[in-house]
Structures are given as C-alpha cells and as structure tokens.
PDB file of C-alpha atoms in Angstrom:
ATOM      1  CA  UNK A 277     -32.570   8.345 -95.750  1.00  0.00           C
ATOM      2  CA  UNK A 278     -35.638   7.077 -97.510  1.00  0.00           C
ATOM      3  CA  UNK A 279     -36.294  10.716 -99.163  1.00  0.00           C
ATOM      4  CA  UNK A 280     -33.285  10.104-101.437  1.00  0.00           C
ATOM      5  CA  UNK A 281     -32.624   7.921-104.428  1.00  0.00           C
ATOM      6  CA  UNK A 282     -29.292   6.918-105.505  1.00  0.00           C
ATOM      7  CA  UNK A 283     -29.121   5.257-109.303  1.00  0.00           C
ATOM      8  CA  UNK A 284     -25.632   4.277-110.062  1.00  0.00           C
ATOM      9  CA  UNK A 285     -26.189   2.784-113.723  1.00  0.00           C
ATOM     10  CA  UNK A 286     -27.550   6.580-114.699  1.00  0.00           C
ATOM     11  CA  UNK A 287     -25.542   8.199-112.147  1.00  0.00           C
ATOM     12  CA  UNK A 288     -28.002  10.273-111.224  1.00  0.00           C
ATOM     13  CA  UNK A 289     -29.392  11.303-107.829  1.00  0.00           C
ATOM     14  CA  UNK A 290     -32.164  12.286-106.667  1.00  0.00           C
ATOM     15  CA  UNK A 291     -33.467  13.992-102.980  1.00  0.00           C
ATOM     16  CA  UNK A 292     -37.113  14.595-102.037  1.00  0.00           C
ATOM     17  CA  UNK A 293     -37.383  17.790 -99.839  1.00  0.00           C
ATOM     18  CA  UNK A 294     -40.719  19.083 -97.856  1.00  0.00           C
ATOM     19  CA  UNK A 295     -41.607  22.632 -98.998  1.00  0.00           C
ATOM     20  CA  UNK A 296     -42.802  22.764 -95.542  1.00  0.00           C
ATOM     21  CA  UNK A 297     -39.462  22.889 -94.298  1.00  0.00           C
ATOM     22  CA  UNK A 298     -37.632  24.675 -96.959  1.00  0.00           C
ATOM     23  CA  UNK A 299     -39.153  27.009 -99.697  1.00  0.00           C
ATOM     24  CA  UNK A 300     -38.982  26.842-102.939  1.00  0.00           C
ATOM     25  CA  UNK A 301     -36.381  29.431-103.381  1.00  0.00           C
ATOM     26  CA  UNK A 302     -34.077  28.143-100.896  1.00  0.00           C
ATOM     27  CA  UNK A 303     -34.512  25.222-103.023  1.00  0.00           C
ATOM     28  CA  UNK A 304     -33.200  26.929-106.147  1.00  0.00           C
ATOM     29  CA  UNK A 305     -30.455  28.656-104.155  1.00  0.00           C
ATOM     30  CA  UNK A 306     -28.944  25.581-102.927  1.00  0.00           C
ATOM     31  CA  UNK A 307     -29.444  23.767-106.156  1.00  0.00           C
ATOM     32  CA  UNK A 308     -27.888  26.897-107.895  1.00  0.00           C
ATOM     33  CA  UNK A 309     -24.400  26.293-106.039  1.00  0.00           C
ATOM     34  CA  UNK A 310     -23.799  22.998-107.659  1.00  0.00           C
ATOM     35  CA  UNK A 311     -24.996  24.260-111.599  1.00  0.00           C
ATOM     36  CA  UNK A 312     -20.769  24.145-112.309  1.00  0.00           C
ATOM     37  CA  UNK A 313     -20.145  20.655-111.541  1.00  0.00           C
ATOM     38  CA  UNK A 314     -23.609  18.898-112.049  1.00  0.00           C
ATOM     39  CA  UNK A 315     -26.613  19.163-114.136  1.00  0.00           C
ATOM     40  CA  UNK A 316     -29.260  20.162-111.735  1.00  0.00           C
ATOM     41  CA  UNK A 317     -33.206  19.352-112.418  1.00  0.00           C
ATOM     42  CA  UNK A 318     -35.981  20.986-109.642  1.00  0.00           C
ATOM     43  CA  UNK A 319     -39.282  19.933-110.265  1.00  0.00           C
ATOM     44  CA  UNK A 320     -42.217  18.647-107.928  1.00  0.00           C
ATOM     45  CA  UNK A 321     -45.339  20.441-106.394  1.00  0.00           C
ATOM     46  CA  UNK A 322     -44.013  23.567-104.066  1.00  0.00           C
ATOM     47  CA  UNK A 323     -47.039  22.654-102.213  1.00  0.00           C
ATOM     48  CA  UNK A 324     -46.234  18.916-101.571  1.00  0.00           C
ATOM     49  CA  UNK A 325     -43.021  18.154-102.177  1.00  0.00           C
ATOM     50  CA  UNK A 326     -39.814  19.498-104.450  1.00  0.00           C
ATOM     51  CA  UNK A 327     -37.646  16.674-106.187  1.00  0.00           C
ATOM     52  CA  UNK A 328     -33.794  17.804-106.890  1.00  0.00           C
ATOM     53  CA  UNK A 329     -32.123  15.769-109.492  1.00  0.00           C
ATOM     54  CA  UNK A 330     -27.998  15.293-109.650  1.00  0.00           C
ATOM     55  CA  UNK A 331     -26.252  13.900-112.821  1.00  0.00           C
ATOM     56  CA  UNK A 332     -22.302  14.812-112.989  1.00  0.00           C
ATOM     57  CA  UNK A 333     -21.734  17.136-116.183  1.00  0.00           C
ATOM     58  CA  UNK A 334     -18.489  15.112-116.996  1.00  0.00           C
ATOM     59  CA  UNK A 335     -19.675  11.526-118.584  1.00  0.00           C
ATOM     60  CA  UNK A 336     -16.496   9.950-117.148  1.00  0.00           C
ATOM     61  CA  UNK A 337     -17.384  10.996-113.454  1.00  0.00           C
ATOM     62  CA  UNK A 338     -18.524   7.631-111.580  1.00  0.00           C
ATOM     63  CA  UNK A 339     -19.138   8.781-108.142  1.00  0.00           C
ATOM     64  CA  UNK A 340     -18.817   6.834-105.335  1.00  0.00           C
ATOM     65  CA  UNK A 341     -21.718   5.948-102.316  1.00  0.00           C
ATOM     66  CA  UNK A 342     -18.934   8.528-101.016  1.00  0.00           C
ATOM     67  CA  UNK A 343     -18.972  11.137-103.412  1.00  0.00           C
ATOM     68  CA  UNK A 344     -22.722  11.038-103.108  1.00  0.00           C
ATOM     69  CA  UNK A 345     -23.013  11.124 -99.251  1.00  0.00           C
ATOM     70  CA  UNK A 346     -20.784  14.394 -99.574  1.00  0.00           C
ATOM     71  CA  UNK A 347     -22.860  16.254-101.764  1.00  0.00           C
ATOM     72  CA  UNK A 348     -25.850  15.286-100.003  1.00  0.00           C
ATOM     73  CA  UNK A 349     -24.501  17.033 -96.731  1.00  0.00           C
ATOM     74  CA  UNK A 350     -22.786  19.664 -98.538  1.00  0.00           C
ATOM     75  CA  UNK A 351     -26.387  20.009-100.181  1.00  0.00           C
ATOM     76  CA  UNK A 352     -28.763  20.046 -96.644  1.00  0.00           C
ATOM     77  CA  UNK A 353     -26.135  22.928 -95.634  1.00  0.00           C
ATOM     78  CA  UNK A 354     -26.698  25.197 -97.944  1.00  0.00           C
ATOM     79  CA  UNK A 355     -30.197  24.252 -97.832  1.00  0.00           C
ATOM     80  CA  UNK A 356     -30.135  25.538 -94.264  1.00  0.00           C
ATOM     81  CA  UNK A 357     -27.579  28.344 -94.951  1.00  0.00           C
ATOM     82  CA  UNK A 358     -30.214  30.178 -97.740  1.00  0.00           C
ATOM     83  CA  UNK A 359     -33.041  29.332 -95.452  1.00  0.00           C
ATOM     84  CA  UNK A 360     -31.327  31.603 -92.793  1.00  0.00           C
ATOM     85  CA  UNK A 361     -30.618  33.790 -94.970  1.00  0.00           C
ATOM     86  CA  UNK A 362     -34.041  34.540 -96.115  1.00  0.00           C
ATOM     87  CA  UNK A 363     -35.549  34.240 -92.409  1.00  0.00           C
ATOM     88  CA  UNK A 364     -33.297  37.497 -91.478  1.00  0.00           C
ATOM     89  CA  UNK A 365     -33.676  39.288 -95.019  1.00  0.00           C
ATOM     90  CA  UNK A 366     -37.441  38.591 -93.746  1.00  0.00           C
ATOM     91  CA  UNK A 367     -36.621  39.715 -90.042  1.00  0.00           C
ATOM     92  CA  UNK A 368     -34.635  42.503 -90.406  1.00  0.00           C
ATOM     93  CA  UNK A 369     -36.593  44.209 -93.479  1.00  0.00           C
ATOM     94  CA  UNK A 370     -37.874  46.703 -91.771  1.00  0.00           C
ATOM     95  CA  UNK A 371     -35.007  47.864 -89.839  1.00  0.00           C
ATOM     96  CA  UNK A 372     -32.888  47.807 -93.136  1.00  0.00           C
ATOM     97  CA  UNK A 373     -35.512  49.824 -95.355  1.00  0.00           C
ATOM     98  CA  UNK A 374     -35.854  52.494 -92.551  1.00  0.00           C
ATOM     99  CA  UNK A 375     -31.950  53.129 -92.521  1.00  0.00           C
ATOM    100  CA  UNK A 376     -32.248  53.204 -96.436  1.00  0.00           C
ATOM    101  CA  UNK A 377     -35.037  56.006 -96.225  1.00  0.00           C
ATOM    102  CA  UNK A 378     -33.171  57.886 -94.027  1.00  0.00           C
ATOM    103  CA  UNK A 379     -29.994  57.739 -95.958  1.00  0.00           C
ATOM    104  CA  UNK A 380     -31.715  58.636 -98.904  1.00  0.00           C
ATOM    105  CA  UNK A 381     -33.458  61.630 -96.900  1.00  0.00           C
ATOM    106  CA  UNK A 382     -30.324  63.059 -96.231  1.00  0.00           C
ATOM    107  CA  UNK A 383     -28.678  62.854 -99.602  1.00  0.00           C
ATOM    108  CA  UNK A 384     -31.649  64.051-101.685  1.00  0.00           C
ATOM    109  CA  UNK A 385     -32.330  67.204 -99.059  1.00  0.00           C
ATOM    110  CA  UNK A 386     -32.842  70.715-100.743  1.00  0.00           C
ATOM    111  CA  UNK A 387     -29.699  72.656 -99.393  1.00  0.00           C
ATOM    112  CA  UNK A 388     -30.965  75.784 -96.937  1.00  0.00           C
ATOM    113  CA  UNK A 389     -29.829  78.645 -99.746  1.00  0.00           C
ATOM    114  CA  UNK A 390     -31.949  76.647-102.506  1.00  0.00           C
ATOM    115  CA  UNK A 391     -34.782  76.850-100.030  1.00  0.00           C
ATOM    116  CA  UNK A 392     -34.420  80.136 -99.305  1.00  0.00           C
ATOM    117  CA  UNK A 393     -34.802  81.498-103.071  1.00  0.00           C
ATOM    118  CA  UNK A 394     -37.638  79.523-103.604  1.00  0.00           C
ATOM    119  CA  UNK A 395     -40.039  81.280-101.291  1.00  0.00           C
ATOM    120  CA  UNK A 396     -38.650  84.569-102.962  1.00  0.00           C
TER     121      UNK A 396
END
C-alpha cells in the first residue's frame, strides 16, 4: 500500500490515514491499543491527513516484513472496530439518554406521603 512506509534501519513504521474515512479519535483509539508494546506518534492535519508512527519499545525487537504486515491489519481493524463504535454511540444517543432520564425519573421521584405533607 503506497499510504505506508516501512524503515527497517530505524525500525519504525509509519501509515498515512484519510480523516475522511476515519476521525481523529478513532485514530487515537486504535493507536491507543498498541501504547504497551510500541511507542506510538499521531501527528498530521485532522483535516488532510493523520500520520501514525510505530517504533517497538524493546531496542532488541527487529521485526520482520511479517511482523509489520500483522500489525498493520491488526491496526485497520481496530481502526474499523472504534469507528463502529462511535457511529452507534452516535446512532443510538438518543435512545440511550431517554432510557437514562427515565431511570433517573423514577429513582429521584418524591414518594406519595412526602407529597402529601407538603401541600399541608
């Protein structure tokens, strides 16, 4: 893919994504997942394009054309698993704050005695 870089003497990575396509915080989200293993750089222009930078945390890690091509998918599927994600927390907001609101409506109701004394 011509949207990714590869540099094995710095063994670093690099994969150019279109905001367009994915937003900025799916970006972060997906990048998040790999903070344990790799050190992870986002920068770019959320407007024009978002740049995602690998390098393995452990100096004697030497990955492979392999190990690379794995992360890269594993990397596009959480990409699309946090971009579904959002697209239903977007989808189903309203639904989800009306059953909140009427959970709360029933928990925070004035018993019938208590409303009783106060018109006394």
């Amino acid at each position: 893919m011509k949207n990714i870089k590869i540099d094995e003497t710095s063994k670093t990575m690099s994969i150019k994504i279109n905001p367009q396509l994915y937003s900025s915080s799916c970006v972060m989200r997906a990048s998040y997942r790999f903070i344990d293993d790799f050190n992870v750089i986002v920068d770019g222009d959320p407007m024009s394009e978002l740049i995602v930078c690998f390098k393995p945390k452990e100096e004697t890690d030497n990955p492979t054309k392999e190990d690379w091509q794995e992360l890269i998918n594993i990397f596009y599927n959480e990409l699309i698993h946090t971009s579904v994600e959002e697209e239903q927390a977007r989808r189903y907001a309203d639904t989800r704050n009306a059953l909140i609101g009427a959970a709360m409506k029933t928990i925070i109701q004035v018993p019938p005695n208590k409303k009783q004394e106060k018109k006394k």
